[in-house]
Coordinates of C-alpha atoms in Angstrom, one line a residue:
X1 CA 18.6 23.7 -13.2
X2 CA 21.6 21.3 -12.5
X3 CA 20.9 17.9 -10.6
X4 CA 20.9 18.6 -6.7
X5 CA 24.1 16.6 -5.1
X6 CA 24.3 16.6 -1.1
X7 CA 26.5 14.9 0.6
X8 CA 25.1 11.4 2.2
X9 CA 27.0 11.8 5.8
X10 CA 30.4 13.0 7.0
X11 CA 31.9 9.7 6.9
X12 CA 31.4 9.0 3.6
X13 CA 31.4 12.1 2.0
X14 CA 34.5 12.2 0.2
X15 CA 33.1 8.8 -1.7
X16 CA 29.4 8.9 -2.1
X17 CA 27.0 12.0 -2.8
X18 CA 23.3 12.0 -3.6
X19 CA 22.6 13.0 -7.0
X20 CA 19.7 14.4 -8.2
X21 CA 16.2 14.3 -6.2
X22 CA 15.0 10.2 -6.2
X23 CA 11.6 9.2 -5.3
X24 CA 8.8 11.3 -3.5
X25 CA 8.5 9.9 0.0
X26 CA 5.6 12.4 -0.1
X27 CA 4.0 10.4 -2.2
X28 CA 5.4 7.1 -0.4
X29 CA 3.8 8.3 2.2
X30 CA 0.0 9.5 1.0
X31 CA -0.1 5.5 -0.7
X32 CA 1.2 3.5 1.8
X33 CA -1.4 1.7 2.8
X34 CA -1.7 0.8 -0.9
X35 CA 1.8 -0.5 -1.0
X36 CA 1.7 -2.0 2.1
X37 CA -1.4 -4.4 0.4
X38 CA 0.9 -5.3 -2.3
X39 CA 3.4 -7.1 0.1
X40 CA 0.6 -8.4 2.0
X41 CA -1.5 -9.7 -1.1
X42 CA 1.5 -10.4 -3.3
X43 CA -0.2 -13.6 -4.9
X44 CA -3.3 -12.3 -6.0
X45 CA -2.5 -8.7 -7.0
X46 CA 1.3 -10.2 -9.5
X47 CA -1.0 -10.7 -12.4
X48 CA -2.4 -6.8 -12.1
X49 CA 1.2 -5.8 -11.2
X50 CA 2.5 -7.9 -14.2
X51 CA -0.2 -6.4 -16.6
X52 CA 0.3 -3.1 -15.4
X53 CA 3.8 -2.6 -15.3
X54 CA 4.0 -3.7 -18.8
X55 CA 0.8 -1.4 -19.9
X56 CA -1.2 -4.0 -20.9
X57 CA -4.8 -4.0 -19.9
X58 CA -6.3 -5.4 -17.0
X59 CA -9.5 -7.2 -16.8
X60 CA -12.4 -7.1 -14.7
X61 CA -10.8 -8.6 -11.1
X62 CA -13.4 -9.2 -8.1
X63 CA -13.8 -9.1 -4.6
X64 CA -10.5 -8.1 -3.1
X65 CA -8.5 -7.3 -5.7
X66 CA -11.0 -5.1 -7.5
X67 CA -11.2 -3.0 -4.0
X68 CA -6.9 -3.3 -4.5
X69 CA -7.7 -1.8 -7.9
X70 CA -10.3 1.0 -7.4
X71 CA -7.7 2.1 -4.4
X72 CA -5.1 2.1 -6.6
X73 CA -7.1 4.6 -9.1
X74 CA -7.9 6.7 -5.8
X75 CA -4.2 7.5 -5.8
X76 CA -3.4 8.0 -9.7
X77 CA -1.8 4.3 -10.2
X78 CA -4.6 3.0 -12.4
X79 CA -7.2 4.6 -14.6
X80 CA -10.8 2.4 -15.3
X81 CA -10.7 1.1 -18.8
X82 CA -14.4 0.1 -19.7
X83 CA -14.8 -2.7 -16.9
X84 CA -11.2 -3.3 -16.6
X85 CA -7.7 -0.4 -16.0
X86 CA -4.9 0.2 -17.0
X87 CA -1.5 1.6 -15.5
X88 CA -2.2 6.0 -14.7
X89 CA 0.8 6.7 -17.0
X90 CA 4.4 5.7 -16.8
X91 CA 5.2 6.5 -13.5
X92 CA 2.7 4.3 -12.4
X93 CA 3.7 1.4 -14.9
X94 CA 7.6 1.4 -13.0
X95 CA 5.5 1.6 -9.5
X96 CA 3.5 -1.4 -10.3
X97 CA 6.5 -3.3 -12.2
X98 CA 8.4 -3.2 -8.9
X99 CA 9.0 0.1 -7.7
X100 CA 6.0 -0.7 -5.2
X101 CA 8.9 -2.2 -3.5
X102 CA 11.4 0.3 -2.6
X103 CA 8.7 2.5 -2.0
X104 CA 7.9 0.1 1.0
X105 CA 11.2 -0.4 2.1
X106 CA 11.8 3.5 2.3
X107 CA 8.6 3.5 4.6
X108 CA 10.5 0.8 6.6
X109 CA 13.2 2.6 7.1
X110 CA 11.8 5.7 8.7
X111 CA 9.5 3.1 10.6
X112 CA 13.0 2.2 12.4
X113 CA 14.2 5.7 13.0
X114 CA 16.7 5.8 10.0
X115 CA 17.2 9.2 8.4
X116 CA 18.2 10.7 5.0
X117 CA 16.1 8.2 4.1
X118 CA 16.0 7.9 0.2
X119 CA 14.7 5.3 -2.4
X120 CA 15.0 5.4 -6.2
X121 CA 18.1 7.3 -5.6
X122 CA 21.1 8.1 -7.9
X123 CA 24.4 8.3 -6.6
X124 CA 27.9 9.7 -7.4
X125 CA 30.6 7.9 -6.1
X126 CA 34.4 8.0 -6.1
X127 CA 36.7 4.9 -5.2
X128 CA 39.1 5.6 -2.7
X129 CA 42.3 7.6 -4.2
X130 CA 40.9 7.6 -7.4
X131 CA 39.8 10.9 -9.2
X132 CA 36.9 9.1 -12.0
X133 CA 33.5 9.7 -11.3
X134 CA 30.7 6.9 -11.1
X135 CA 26.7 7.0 -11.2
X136 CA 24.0 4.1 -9.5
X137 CA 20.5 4.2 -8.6
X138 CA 19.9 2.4 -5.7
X139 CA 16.7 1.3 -4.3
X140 CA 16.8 2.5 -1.2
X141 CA 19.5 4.2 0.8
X142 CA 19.5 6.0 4.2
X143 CA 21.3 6.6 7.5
X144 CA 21.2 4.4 10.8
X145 CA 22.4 6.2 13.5
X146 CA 25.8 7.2 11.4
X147 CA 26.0 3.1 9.5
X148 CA 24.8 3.8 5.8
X149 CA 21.9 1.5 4.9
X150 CA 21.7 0.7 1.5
X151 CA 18.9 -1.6 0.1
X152 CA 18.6 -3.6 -3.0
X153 CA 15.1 -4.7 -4.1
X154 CA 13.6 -7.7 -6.5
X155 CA 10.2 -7.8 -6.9
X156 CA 10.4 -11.4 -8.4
X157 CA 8.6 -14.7 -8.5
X158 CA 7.3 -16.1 -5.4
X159 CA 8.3 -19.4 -7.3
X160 CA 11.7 -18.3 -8.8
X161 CA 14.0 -20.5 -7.1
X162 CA 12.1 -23.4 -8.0
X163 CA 12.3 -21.7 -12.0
X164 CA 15.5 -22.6 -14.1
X165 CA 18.3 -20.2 -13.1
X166 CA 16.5 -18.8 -10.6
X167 CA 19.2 -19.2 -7.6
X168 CA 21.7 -17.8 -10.4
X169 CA 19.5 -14.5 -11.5
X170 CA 19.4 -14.2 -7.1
X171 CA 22.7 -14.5 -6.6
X172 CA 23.7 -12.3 -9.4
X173 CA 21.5 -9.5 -8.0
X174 CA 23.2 -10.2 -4.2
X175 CA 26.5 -9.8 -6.5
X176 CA 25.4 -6.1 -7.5
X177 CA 24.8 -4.7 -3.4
X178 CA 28.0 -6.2 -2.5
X179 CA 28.8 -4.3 -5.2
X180 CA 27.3 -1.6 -4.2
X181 CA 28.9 -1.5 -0.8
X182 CA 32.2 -2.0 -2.0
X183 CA 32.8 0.7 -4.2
X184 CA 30.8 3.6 -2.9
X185 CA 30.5 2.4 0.8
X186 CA 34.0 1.3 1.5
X187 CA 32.5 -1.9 3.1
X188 CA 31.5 0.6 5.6
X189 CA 27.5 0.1 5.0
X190 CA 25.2 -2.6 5.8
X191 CA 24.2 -4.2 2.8
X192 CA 20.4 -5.3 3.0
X193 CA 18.7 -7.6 0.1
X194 CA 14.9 -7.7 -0.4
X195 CA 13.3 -9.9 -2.5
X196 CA 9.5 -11.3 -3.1
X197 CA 11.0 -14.9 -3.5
X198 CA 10.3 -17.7 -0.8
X199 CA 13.3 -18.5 0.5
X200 CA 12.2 -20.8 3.1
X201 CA 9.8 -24.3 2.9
X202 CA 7.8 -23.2 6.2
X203 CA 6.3 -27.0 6.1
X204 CA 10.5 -28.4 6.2
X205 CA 11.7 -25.6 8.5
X206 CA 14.4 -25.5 5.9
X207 CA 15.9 -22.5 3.1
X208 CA 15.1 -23.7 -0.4
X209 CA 18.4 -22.9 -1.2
X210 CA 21.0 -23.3 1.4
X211 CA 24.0 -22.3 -1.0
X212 CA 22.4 -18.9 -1.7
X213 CA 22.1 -18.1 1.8
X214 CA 25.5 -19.3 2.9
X215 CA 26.7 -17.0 -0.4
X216 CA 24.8 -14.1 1.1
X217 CA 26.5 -14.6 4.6
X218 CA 29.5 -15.3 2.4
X219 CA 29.0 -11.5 1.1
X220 CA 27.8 -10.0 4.4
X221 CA 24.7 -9.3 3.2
X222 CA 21.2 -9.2 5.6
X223 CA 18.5 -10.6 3.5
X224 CA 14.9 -10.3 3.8
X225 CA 12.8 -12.7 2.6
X226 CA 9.1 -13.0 1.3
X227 CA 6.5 -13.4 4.2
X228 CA 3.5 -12.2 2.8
X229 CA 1.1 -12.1 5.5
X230 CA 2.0 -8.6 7.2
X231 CA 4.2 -5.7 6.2
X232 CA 4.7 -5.0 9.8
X233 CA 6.8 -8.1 10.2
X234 CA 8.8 -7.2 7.5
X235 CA 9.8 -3.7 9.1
X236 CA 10.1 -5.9 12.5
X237 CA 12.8 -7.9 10.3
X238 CA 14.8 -4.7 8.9
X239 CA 14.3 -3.1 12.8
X240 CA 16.0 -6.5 14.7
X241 CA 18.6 -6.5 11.6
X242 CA 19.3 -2.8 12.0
X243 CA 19.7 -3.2 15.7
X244 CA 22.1 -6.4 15.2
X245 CA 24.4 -4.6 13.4
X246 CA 28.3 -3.5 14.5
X247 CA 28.5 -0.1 14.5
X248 CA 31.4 1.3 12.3
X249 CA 34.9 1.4 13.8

């Protein structure tokens, strides 16, 4: 059966289709609450995310993160291993390693009303008076009242811009949704980045690094950075973004 390609919306549909089916927001859906726990327990749960998006073993966590864990086997993401688990399969390995992440922002985005909501999402995409073909995943993509939203994920270090070429590896991934919403958006799209990083020393009142914020604003990018106390506020964050932003001409 040939890959599925629909067109995103009317404005765009002479440069950007969908390609193929992306992730399940079926299943996005059923573990939410499991994903949501991820964001909110980032800290404790990265080394089970670490060991189990690489398919090593886990050991025998306790107290909170154990409940994380036997949740997590609930919904297929890991399987008991003597007194320890292990990632369900590879599916679950690529949720765990990061997908968790566009999974949540996907739930964000039909928390704020968007539609055609899609994550994990390949794309074909023309530039503009050109005839070549072109193919991205993206982490999440949708529709904001007729404004594309496209969404770029990093499940990274809490730590990394304190981590040697840690701003560069950030800035380079900002580089790729600009990217992004140049050549398949026509600049048309708002561009939102999503990352796991601390940006801001709540103790200074100050970004840790001013340069890669100024870049981002530089690139016209909306980022949202790591909180890690409730999801809620995160999709409060994407909802005040979504709402500050021009509508296309």
């Amino acid at each position: 059966m040939p890959a599925r390609s629909t067109a995103l919306s009317d404005r765009l549909a002479g440069l950007v289709e969908l390609h193929g089916p992306g992730g399940s927001l079926g299943k996005a859906r059923g573990r939410a609450a499991l994903t949501r726990a991820i964001y909110e327990n980032f800290e404790a749960l990265r080394p089970i995310l670490i060991a189990g998006g690489s398919g090593k073993p886990i050991g025998s966590p306790s107290g909170a993160v154990r409940a994380w864990c036997e949740e997590a086997v609930d919904h297929d993401v890991l399987r008991r291993k003597g007194q320890g688990y292990r990632a369900a399969g590879n599916g679950a390995r690529t949720y765990l390693a990061g997908a968790w992440l566009e999974e949540l922002m996907a739930l964000a985005l039909l928390a704020c009303g968007c539609r055609n909501v899609r994550f994990a999402q390949q794309v074909r995409w023309r530039a503009p008076g050109q005839e070549e073909e072109h193919f991205n995943e993206v982490d999440a993509i949708a529709l904001h009242d007729e404004r594309l939203v496209i969404v770029s994920c990093k499940a990274t270090a809490t730590d990394l811009l304190e981590r040697s070429h840690g701003e560069e590896r950030l800035f380079h991934a900002m580089l790729e949704l600009s990217y992004w919403n140049a050549h398949f958006a026509a600049r048309e799209a708002l561009p939102v980045f999503v990352t796991t990083t601390d940006f801001f020393d709540e103790e200074a009142g100050v970004f840790r690094s001013p340069k890669l914020m100024e870049r981002a604003r530089v690139l016209g990018l909306t980022v949202l950075t790591a909180d890690f106390s409730l999801s809620e506020r995160l999709f409060a964050r994407l909802r005040r973004a979504l709402g500050d932003a021009a509508p296309p001409d």
